[in-house]
C-alpha cells in the first residue's frame, strides 16, 4: 500500500471495477456532515489493520457519479482531514489524499497506511444525531474495527486472528532482519575479496541456492573475478531439479526464493556486462517454466492453478529483469528476454510473456474483471522489484523509474513479438501515463543500433507495427485511461511510411 494518490494510481484502482477489503468506493461524502465524518473514521479505522484506499465520488463499479461537489472535495485536503480524524483515531494515523477531476466530475483518492501496532483502537465514541432524542453510536472508545470483505465491522475471532497473523509476520521479518546482519557481514567480507577467494578456491558445493541472495551475488562476483565458472555452471544445473522438488511439493515460498536468486544473478551479470551469463540464467528460467507443462495436455483452456502460478511467478521476475535491461539500455538483452518461447506452449503463443499472462487470467490469479487484466502484470512485477533488492541495484524500492522501465520493456517486448511472429502482446503499458513510454519510442526512431536490435524490419513494417500497438493501447485506454497516443514525431513517421503499406 504505497502512499501514492496521483491520477495514475486512481485510474489503476478504478479499472478494477469492484471493491476489495483494501479498496472502498463511495458515491459521495460530505465532511461538513458529522454523520459522514464519523462513518469515514470507522472505515479508516478498519483499514488501518492492513492499509487500503478509499475512492470518493464513484459508484460501486468505479464510475464517477458527479455527486461530489468541488467544495466537498476540497475538504479532503490532508491538512484539514487529519485533525478531524484524530478526534477518534490514534496519533500514528497516516493518510494521504488528492482531489482529481475525471470527465468534469470530482473524485478524491484517499490512502490509509497500516497502523504499526496491527490495528487501531478508537480513542473516543463515534456518534451523531440520529434524529429524535437519541444519538446513533457507530463505535465506542476502545473498540477495534476491521475489513470483513468490503464491510467495516467490529473485531471478531477472524479479525483477531488476522491481527495476530500480521503481528507474527512483522515480528518474524524483524527477527530475520536482525539475523541478516551476520549475512551482511559475510557479504562485506566478500566485497573485500577474502571470503570470495575462499568460495572460489573451496568446494563448488559451497556455492548454492541456499545462500542468502546478497551473499550469493557477491560470491558470484568473486567467482567471475577469479575466472572460475565451474561453481556457476553447477548452480544453474541444479536450479531446475531443485525447482522441480519445490514445485511438486507446492512449496511456493521456496520456489519464489529460487526464482528471486536467479533473477538477482541475471541482473548482476547484466550490470557487470556479462551478457552470456545473464542469458544462461534466462535459459535456466525457461527450463523451470517448462516444469509447468509436465502432465498438462498440449491444448488446455483451463490450466492447472499451480502451473499458472509458476508461469506467472517466473514472468513477474522476467519482466523485472527486462526493465533493468531497459534502464541500462542493453537492447540485446531486452530482445533476448522478451522473445523466449519455452517448449510445451501451444503454438498460438509466441512468447512466454503472452502465455503466462493469459494462463494467469484463465486460472483467475488476477482480480475478477470484465476484461483482461491489462496492467496488472506490471503492477505485480513492480511489487517483486520492491521486495527483492538485487533486482534494483540502481534504485530504491519506491523509485518511480522502476515503473517507467517496466512500461517501456512491455512496449518494446510487443515490438519484438510483432517483428518475430507478427503477433503482438497485451498492452499492459497502456494502463499507465503515456509519458512513461514516449521517450523510448522516440529513441527507437533515432538510434539505429537500438532499432536494428529491437525491430530489424524496414520502415514500412515498423510503421505498421507501431500503428497496431497504438490501436490496441487506445482500446485499453478507452476502458481504463492512461495511454493517449504517440507524440507528434512518431505519428509523422507512421504517416510518412504508412502510405507504402499494401
Coordinates of C-alpha atoms in Angstrom, one line a residue:
X1 CA 0.0 0.0 0.0
X2 CA 2.4 2.7 -1.2
X3 CA 1.3 6.2 -0.2
X4 CA 0.6 7.2 -3.8
X5 CA -2.6 9.1 -4.6
X6 CA -1.8 10.5 -8.1
X7 CA -4.0 10.3 -11.1
X8 CA -2.2 7.2 -12.5
X9 CA -2.9 5.3 -9.2
X10 CA -6.5 6.4 -9.3
X11 CA -7.1 5.1 -12.8
X12 CA -5.4 1.9 -11.9
X13 CA -7.8 1.4 -8.9
X14 CA -10.9 2.4 -10.8
X15 CA -10.0 -0.1 -13.6
X16 CA -10.6 -2.9 -11.1
X17 CA -14.3 -2.0 -11.2
X18 CA -15.0 -3.9 -8.0
X19 CA -14.4 -3.2 -4.3
X20 CA -12.0 -5.3 -2.1
X21 CA -11.1 -5.4 1.5
X22 CA -8.4 -2.8 0.8
X23 CA -10.5 -0.8 -1.7
X24 CA -13.7 1.1 -1.0
X25 CA -15.8 3.1 -3.4
X26 CA -18.2 5.8 -2.2
X27 CA -20.5 7.9 -4.3
X28 CA -20.4 10.9 -2.1
X29 CA -19.1 12.0 1.4
X30 CA -19.6 15.4 3.0
X31 CA -17.1 16.3 5.6
X32 CA -19.4 19.1 6.7
X33 CA -21.8 16.5 7.9
X34 CA -20.8 14.8 11.2
X35 CA -22.5 11.6 10.2
X36 CA -20.3 11.3 7.2
X37 CA -17.1 12.2 9.2
X38 CA -17.9 9.5 11.8
X39 CA -18.6 6.9 9.2
X40 CA -15.4 7.8 7.4
X41 CA -13.5 7.5 10.7
X42 CA -15.0 4.0 11.1
X43 CA -13.8 2.9 7.6
X44 CA -10.3 4.4 8.1
X45 CA -10.0 2.7 11.5
X46 CA -11.0 -0.6 9.9
X47 CA -8.5 -0.1 7.0
X48 CA -5.7 0.7 9.5
X49 CA -5.3 -3.1 10.0
X50 CA -3.9 -3.8 6.5
X51 CA -4.0 -0.4 4.8
X52 CA -6.1 0.5 1.8
X53 CA -7.7 3.0 -0.4
X54 CA -11.0 4.9 -0.4
X55 CA -12.2 6.5 -3.6
X56 CA -15.0 9.1 -3.1
X57 CA -17.2 10.3 -5.9
X58 CA -17.6 7.0 -7.8
X59 CA -20.3 4.3 -7.9
X60 CA -19.8 0.6 -6.9
X61 CA -18.1 -0.1 -10.3
X62 CA -15.6 2.8 -10.1
X63 CA -17.5 5.1 -12.4
X64 CA -17.6 8.9 -11.4
X65 CA -21.0 9.9 -10.2
X66 CA -20.8 13.7 -10.1
X67 CA -22.4 13.6 -6.7
X68 CA -19.3 15.1 -5.0
X69 CA -19.1 18.9 -5.3
X70 CA -15.9 20.8 -5.6
X71 CA -16.5 22.3 -2.2
X72 CA -16.9 18.9 -0.6
X73 CA -13.8 17.6 -2.4
X74 CA -11.7 20.5 -1.2
X75 CA -12.3 19.4 2.4
X76 CA -10.4 16.2 1.9
X77 CA -7.1 18.2 2.0
X78 CA -4.9 16.2 4.3
X79 CA -4.1 19.2 6.5
X80 CA -7.8 19.6 7.2
X81 CA -8.9 16.0 7.3
X82 CA -6.3 14.5 9.6
X83 CA -7.1 16.8 12.6
X84 CA -10.8 15.8 12.2
X85 CA -10.0 12.1 12.3
X86 CA -7.6 12.4 15.3
X87 CA -10.6 13.0 17.5
X88 CA -11.3 9.3 17.2
X89 CA -8.2 7.6 15.8
X90 CA -4.7 7.2 17.2
X91 CA -1.9 9.7 16.7
X92 CA 0.0 7.3 14.5
X93 CA -2.6 7.7 11.8
X94 CA -1.0 8.1 8.4
X95 CA -3.1 9.1 5.4
X96 CA -2.6 10.7 2.0
X97 CA -5.3 12.3 -0.2
X98 CA -5.6 14.1 -3.5
X99 CA -8.5 15.6 -5.5
X100 CA -8.9 14.7 -9.2
X101 CA -11.2 15.6 -11.9
X102 CA -12.5 12.9 -14.3
X103 CA -14.8 13.8 -17.1
X104 CA -15.6 17.1 -15.3
X105 CA -16.5 15.3 -12.1
X106 CA -14.8 15.5 -8.7
X107 CA -13.1 12.3 -7.4
X108 CA -11.0 12.0 -4.2
X109 CA -8.4 9.3 -3.7
X110 CA -7.6 8.6 0.0
X111 CA -4.8 6.2 1.0
X112 CA -4.6 4.7 4.5
X113 CA -1.3 3.2 5.8
X114 CA -1.3 0.1 8.1
X115 CA -1.1 1.0 11.8
X116 CA 2.3 -0.1 13.2
X117 CA 0.5 -2.0 16.1
X118 CA -1.6 -4.0 13.6
X119 CA -4.9 -2.3 14.4
X120 CA -6.3 1.0 15.5
X121 CA -8.2 1.4 18.8
X122 CA -10.8 4.2 18.8
X123 CA -9.9 6.8 21.3
X124 CA -13.5 8.2 21.7
X125 CA -17.1 7.3 21.0
X126 CA -18.1 7.9 17.4
X127 CA -21.7 9.1 17.3
X128 CA -24.0 11.6 15.6
X129 CA -27.6 12.8 15.9
X130 CA -29.7 10.1 14.6
X131 CA -32.9 12.1 14.7
X132 CA -35.3 12.5 17.5
X133 CA -33.9 12.4 21.1
X134 CA -31.3 9.7 20.6
X135 CA -27.8 9.7 19.0
X136 CA -26.6 6.9 16.8
X137 CA -23.4 5.3 18.1
X138 CA -21.2 3.9 15.4
X139 CA -18.3 2.8 17.5
X140 CA -17.2 3.0 21.2
X141 CA -14.0 4.1 22.8
X142 CA -11.6 1.2 22.9
X143 CA -13.2 -0.8 20.1
X144 CA -11.4 -2.1 17.0
X145 CA -12.9 -2.5 13.5
X146 CA -11.5 -4.4 10.6
X147 CA -12.5 -5.0 7.0
X148 CA -14.6 -8.2 6.5
X149 CA -14.7 -8.4 2.7
X150 CA -16.0 -5.0 1.7
X151 CA -17.6 -4.1 5.0
X152 CA -16.1 -2.3 8.1
X153 CA -17.2 -4.3 11.1
X154 CA -16.3 -4.8 14.8
X155 CA -13.4 -7.1 15.5
X156 CA -14.4 -10.8 15.9
X157 CA -12.4 -14.0 16.1
X158 CA -11.4 -14.0 12.4
X159 CA -10.3 -10.4 12.7
X160 CA -8.3 -11.1 15.8
X161 CA -6.6 -14.0 14.1
X162 CA -5.7 -11.6 11.2
X163 CA -4.2 -9.1 13.7
X164 CA -2.2 -11.9 15.3
X165 CA -1.0 -13.3 12.0
X166 CA 0.1 -9.9 10.8
X167 CA 2.0 -9.2 14.0
X168 CA 3.7 -12.6 13.8
X169 CA 4.7 -11.9 10.2
X170 CA 6.0 -8.5 11.1
X171 CA 8.0 -9.8 14.1
X172 CA 9.3 -12.6 12.0
X173 CA 10.5 -10.1 9.5
X174 CA 12.2 -8.1 12.2
X175 CA 13.9 -11.3 13.5
X176 CA 15.1 -12.1 10.0
X177 CA 16.4 -8.6 9.6
X178 CA 18.4 -8.9 12.8
X179 CA 19.9 -12.2 11.9
X180 CA 20.6 -10.9 8.4
X181 CA 23.2 -8.7 9.9
X182 CA 25.6 -11.8 10.1
X183 CA 24.9 -12.4 6.4
X184 CA 25.6 -8.8 5.6
X185 CA 28.9 -9.0 7.4
X186 CA 29.8 -12.0 5.3
X187 CA 28.7 -10.0 2.2
X188 CA 31.1 -7.3 3.3
X189 CA 33.9 -9.8 3.6
X190 CA 33.0 -11.0 0.1
X191 CA 33.3 -7.4 -1.2
X192 CA 36.9 -7.2 0.2
X193 CA 37.7 -10.4 -1.6
X194 CA 38.7 -12.6 1.3
X195 CA 35.6 -14.7 1.6
X196 CA 35.1 -14.6 -2.1
X197 CA 38.5 -16.2 -2.6
X198 CA 37.6 -18.9 -0.1
X199 CA 34.5 -19.7 -2.1
X200 CA 36.4 -19.7 -5.4
X201 CA 39.1 -22.0 -4.0
X202 CA 36.8 -24.2 -1.9
X203 CA 34.4 -27.0 -3.0
X204 CA 31.9 -25.9 -5.6
X205 CA 29.1 -27.2 -3.4
X206 CA 29.6 -24.2 -1.1
X207 CA 28.1 -22.0 -3.9
X208 CA 24.4 -22.9 -3.9
X209 CA 20.9 -21.6 -4.0
X210 CA 20.6 -21.8 -0.2
X211 CA 22.8 -18.8 0.3
X212 CA 21.2 -15.5 1.1
X213 CA 20.6 -13.5 -2.1
X214 CA 23.2 -10.8 -1.3
X215 CA 25.8 -13.4 -0.3
X216 CA 25.1 -15.4 -3.4
X217 CA 25.5 -12.4 -5.7
X218 CA 28.8 -11.3 -4.0
X219 CA 30.1 -14.8 -4.2
X220 CA 29.2 -14.9 -7.9
X221 CA 31.1 -11.7 -8.5
X222 CA 34.2 -13.2 -6.8
X223 CA 34.0 -16.3 -8.9
X224 CA 33.9 -14.1 -12.0
X225 CA 36.9 -12.2 -10.8
X226 CA 38.7 -15.5 -10.2
X227 CA 37.7 -16.6 -13.7
X228 CA 36.2 -19.8 -12.2
X229 CA 32.9 -20.7 -13.8
X230 CA 32.5 -24.3 -12.6
X231 CA 30.5 -23.4 -9.4
X232 CA 28.3 -21.1 -11.6
X233 CA 27.6 -23.9 -14.0
X234 CA 26.9 -26.4 -11.2
X235 CA 24.5 -24.0 -9.6
X236 CA 22.5 -23.4 -12.8
X237 CA 22.5 -27.1 -13.4
X238 CA 21.0 -27.8 -10.0
X239 CA 18.4 -25.0 -10.2
X240 CA 15.9 -27.0 -12.3
X241 CA 15.8 -30.2 -10.2
X242 CA 15.6 -28.1 -7.0
X243 CA 12.8 -26.1 -8.5
X244 CA 11.0 -29.3 -9.5
X245 CA 11.2 -30.5 -5.9
X246 CA 9.7 -27.3 -4.7
X247 CA 7.0 -27.3 -7.5
X248 CA 6.0 -30.9 -6.8
X249 CA 5.7 -30.2 -3.1
X250 CA 3.7 -27.0 -3.8
X251 CA 6.3 -25.0 -1.8
X252 CA 5.5 -21.6 -3.4
X253 CA 7.7 -19.8 -0.9
X254 CA 10.7 -21.9 -1.5
X255 CA 10.2 -21.7 -5.3
X256 CA 9.9 -18.0 -5.1
X257 CA 13.2 -17.9 -3.2
X258 CA 14.9 -19.8 -6.0
X259 CA 13.4 -17.5 -8.7
X260 CA 14.5 -14.4 -6.8
X261 CA 18.0 -15.6 -6.5
X262 CA 18.2 -16.5 -10.2
X263 CA 16.7 -13.2 -11.3
X264 CA 19.1 -11.3 -9.0
X265 CA 22.1 -13.2 -10.5
X266 CA 20.9 -12.2 -14.0
X267 CA 20.6 -8.6 -13.0
X268 CA 24.1 -8.7 -11.6
X269 CA 25.5 -10.3 -14.8
X270 CA 23.8 -7.6 -16.9
X271 CA 25.2 -4.9 -14.6
X272 CA 28.7 -6.3 -15.0
X273 CA 28.3 -6.6 -18.8
X274 CA 28.4 -10.4 -18.6
X275 CA 25.6 -10.9 -21.0
X276 CA 26.5 -14.5 -21.8
X277 CA 25.9 -15.5 -18.1
X278 CA 22.7 -13.4 -18.0
X279 CA 21.4 -15.4 -21.0
X280 CA 22.3 -18.6 -19.3
X281 CA 20.2 -17.6 -16.3
X282 CA 17.3 -16.7 -18.6
X283 CA 17.7 -20.1 -20.2
X284 CA 17.5 -21.7 -16.8
X285 CA 14.3 -19.8 -16.1
X286 CA 12.9 -21.1 -19.4
X287 CA 13.7 -24.7 -18.2
X288 CA 12.0 -24.1 -14.9
X289 CA 9.0 -22.6 -16.8
X290 CA 8.7 -25.9 -18.7
X291 CA 8.1 -27.8 -15.5
X292 CA 4.6 -26.4 -15.6
X293 CA 3.8 -28.4 -18.7
X294 CA 4.6 -31.7 -17.2
X295 CA 1.4 -33.8 -17.0
X296 CA -0.5 -31.0 -18.8
X297 CA -2.2 -31.7 -22.2
X298 CA -0.9 -29.8 -25.2
X299 CA -4.1 -27.9 -25.6
X300 CA -5.6 -26.5 -22.3
X301 CA -8.2 -23.9 -21.8
X302 CA -8.2 -24.3 -18.1
X303 CA -4.6 -24.6 -16.9
X304 CA -3.8 -26.2 -13.6
X305 CA -3.6 -23.4 -11.0
X306 CA -0.2 -24.4 -9.7
X307 CA 1.2 -24.4 -13.2
X308 CA -0.3 -21.0 -13.9
X309 CA 1.1 -19.7 -10.6
X310 CA 4.6 -21.0 -11.6
X311 CA 4.4 -19.3 -15.0
X312 CA 3.2 -16.0 -13.6
X313 CA 5.8 -16.0 -10.8
X314 CA 8.6 -16.6 -13.4
X315 CA 7.3 -13.9 -15.8
X316 CA 6.9 -11.3 -13.0
X317 CA 10.7 -11.6 -12.5
X318 CA 11.4 -11.8 -16.2
X319 CA 9.6 -8.5 -16.7
X320 CA 11.6 -7.1 -13.8
X321 CA 14.8 -8.3 -15.4
X322 CA 13.7 -6.8 -18.8
X323 CA 13.0 -3.5 -17.1
X324 CA 16.6 -3.4 -15.7
X325 CA 17.9 -4.1 -19.2
X326 CA 15.9 -1.1 -20.4
X327 CA 17.4 1.1 -17.6
X328 CA 20.9 0.2 -18.6
X329 CA 20.0 0.4 -22.4
X330 CA 21.1 -3.2 -23.1
X331 CA 18.8 -3.7 -26.1
X332 CA 20.2 -7.1 -27.0
X333 CA 19.2 -8.3 -23.5
X334 CA 15.7 -6.8 -23.9
X335 CA 15.2 -8.7 -27.1
X336 CA 16.5 -12.0 -25.7
X337 CA 14.4 -11.8 -22.6
X338 CA 11.2 -10.8 -24.5
X339 CA 11.5 -13.4 -27.2
X340 CA 11.9 -16.7 -25.2
X341 CA 9.4 -19.4 -26.0
X342 CA 9.6 -22.5 -23.7
X343 CA 8.7 -25.9 -25.1
X344 CA 5.2 -27.1 -24.3
X345 CA 3.3 -23.9 -25.1
X346 CA 0.5 -24.1 -27.6
X347 CA 1.6 -22.7 -31.0
X348 CA -0.8 -19.8 -30.7
X349 CA 1.6 -18.3 -28.0
X350 CA 4.7 -16.8 -29.5
X351 CA 6.4 -15.8 -26.2
X352 CA 6.3 -16.7 -22.6
X353 CA 5.1 -13.2 -21.7
X354 CA 1.8 -13.7 -23.7
X355 CA 1.4 -17.2 -22.4
X356 CA 1.9 -16.5 -18.7
X357 CA -0.4 -13.5 -18.8
X358 CA -3.2 -15.4 -20.5
X359 CA -2.9 -18.5 -18.3
X360 CA -2.9 -16.4 -15.1
X361 CA -6.1 -14.7 -16.2
X362 CA -7.7 -18.1 -17.1
X363 CA -6.7 -19.5 -13.7
X364 CA -8.2 -16.5 -12.1
X365 CA -5.0 -15.4 -10.5
X366 CA -5.8 -11.8 -11.3
X367 CA -8.6 -9.8 -9.7
X368 CA -12.0 -10.5 -11.3
X369 CA -12.8 -8.1 -14.1
X370 CA -14.9 -7.7 -17.2
X371 CA -11.9 -7.5 -19.5
X372 CA -8.3 -8.9 -19.5
X373 CA -6.2 -7.7 -16.6
X374 CA -4.3 -5.2 -18.6
X375 CA -1.6 -3.5 -16.5
X376 CA -1.8 -6.0 -13.6
X377 CA 1.3 -7.8 -14.7
X378 CA 3.4 -4.7 -14.4
X379 CA 2.0 -3.9 -11.0
X380 CA 2.9 -7.4 -9.8
X381 CA 6.4 -7.1 -11.3
X382 CA 6.8 -3.7 -9.6
X383 CA 5.9 -5.3 -6.2
X384 CA 8.5 -8.0 -6.8
X385 CA 11.1 -5.4 -7.6
X386 CA 10.2 -3.5 -4.5
X387 CA 10.6 -6.6 -2.3
X388 CA 13.8 -8.1 -3.9
X389 CA 16.7 -5.7 -3.5
X390 CA 19.0 -7.4 -6.0
X391 CA 16.6 -6.6 -8.8
X392 CA 17.1 -2.9 -8.4
X393 CA 20.8 -2.2 -7.7
X394 CA 20.3 1.2 -9.3
X395 CA 17.2 2.3 -7.5
X396 CA 15.3 2.5 -4.2
X397 CA 12.2 0.3 -3.6
X398 CA 9.8 3.1 -4.5
X399 CA 11.8 4.8 -7.2
X400 CA 9.4 5.9 -10.0
X401 CA 11.8 4.9 -12.7
X402 CA 11.1 1.3 -11.9
X403 CA 7.5 1.5 -13.1
X404 CA 8.6 3.6 -16.1
X405 CA 11.2 1.0 -17.1
X406 CA 8.6 -1.8 -16.7
X407 CA 6.2 0.0 -19.0
X408 CA 9.0 0.6 -21.5
X409 CA 10.0 -3.0 -21.5
X410 CA 6.4 -4.0 -22.1
X411 CA 6.2 -1.8 -25.1
X412 CA 9.5 -3.0 -26.6
X413 CA 8.5 -6.6 -25.9
X414 CA 5.4 -6.0 -28.0
X415 CA 7.5 -4.7 -30.8
X416 CA 9.9 -7.7 -30.6
X417 CA 6.9 -10.1 -30.8
X418 CA 5.5 -8.3 -33.8
X419 CA 8.9 -8.4 -35.5
X420 CA 9.4 -12.1 -34.9
X421 CA 5.9 -13.5 -35.4
X422 CA 3.5 -10.8 -36.5
X423 CA 1.6 -11.3 -33.2
X424 CA 1.5 -8.6 -30.6
X425 CA 1.2 -8.8 -26.8
X426 CA -1.3 -7.4 -24.3
X427 CA -0.5 -3.6 -24.0
X428 CA -0.1 -3.7 -20.2
X429 CA 1.8 -0.4 -20.5
X430 CA -1.4 1.4 -21.7
X431 CA -2.8 1.4 -18.2
X432 CA -0.2 4.0 -17.2
X433 CA 0.6 7.5 -18.3
X434 CA 1.9 7.6 -21.9
X435 CA 4.7 9.9 -20.9
X436 CA 6.4 6.9 -19.4
X437 CA 6.8 5.2 -22.8
X438 CA 7.1 8.1 -25.3
X439 CA 10.8 8.7 -24.8
X440 CA 11.7 5.1 -25.6
X441 CA 9.6 5.2 -28.8
X442 CA 11.4 8.4 -29.9
X443 CA 14.7 6.8 -29.1
X444 CA 13.9 3.8 -31.2
X445 CA 13.4 6.0 -34.3
X446 CA 16.6 7.9 -33.7
X447 CA 19.0 5.2 -32.6
X448 CA 19.8 2.9 -35.5
X449 CA 21.6 0.3 -33.2
X450 CA 18.6 0.0 -30.9
X451 CA 16.2 0.0 -33.9
X452 CA 18.1 -2.9 -35.6
X453 CA 18.1 -4.9 -32.4
X454 CA 14.5 -4.5 -31.4
X455 CA 12.8 -4.3 -34.8
X456 CA 15.1 -5.3 -37.7
X457 CA 12.2 -4.9 -40.3
X458 CA 12.0 -1.9 -42.7
X459 CA 10.3 1.4 -42.1
X460 CA 7.1 0.3 -43.7
X461 CA 6.7 -2.7 -41.4
X462 CA 7.8 -0.7 -38.3
X463 CA 5.2 1.9 -39.0
X464 CA 2.6 -0.9 -39.3
X465 CA 3.7 -2.4 -36.0
X466 CA 3.6 0.9 -34.2
X467 CA 0.2 1.5 -35.6
X468 CA -1.0 -1.9 -34.3
X469 CA 0.4 -1.3 -30.9
X470 CA -1.2 2.1 -30.7
X471 CA -4.6 0.7 -31.7
X472 CA -4.5 -2.0 -29.0
X473 CA -3.4 0.5 -26.4
X474 CA -6.1 3.0 -27.4
X475 CA -8.7 0.3 -26.8
X476 CA -7.4 -0.3 -23.4
X477 CA -7.2 3.4 -22.6
X478 CA -10.8 3.8 -23.6
X479 CA -11.7 1.5 -20.7
X480 CA -9.1 2.3 -18.2
X481 CA -7.4 5.6 -19.1
X482 CA -3.6 6.1 -19.3
X483 CA -2.3 5.8 -22.9
X484 CA -3.1 8.8 -25.0
X485 CA -1.2 8.1 -28.2
X486 CA 2.2 8.8 -29.7
X487 CA 3.9 12.2 -29.8
X488 CA 3.8 14.2 -33.0
X489 CA 7.2 13.0 -34.4
X490 CA 6.2 9.3 -34.1
X491 CA 2.8 9.9 -35.7
X492 CA 4.7 11.7 -38.5
X493 CA 6.9 8.6 -39.0
X494 CA 3.8 6.4 -39.2
X495 CA 2.1 8.7 -41.7
X496 CA 5.2 9.0 -43.8
X497 CA 5.7 5.3 -44.2
X498 CA 2.2 4.1 -43.9
X499 CA 1.3 5.0 -47.5
X500 CA 3.5 2.3 -48.8
X501 CA 1.6 -0.4 -46.9
X502 CA -0.3 -2.8 -49.2

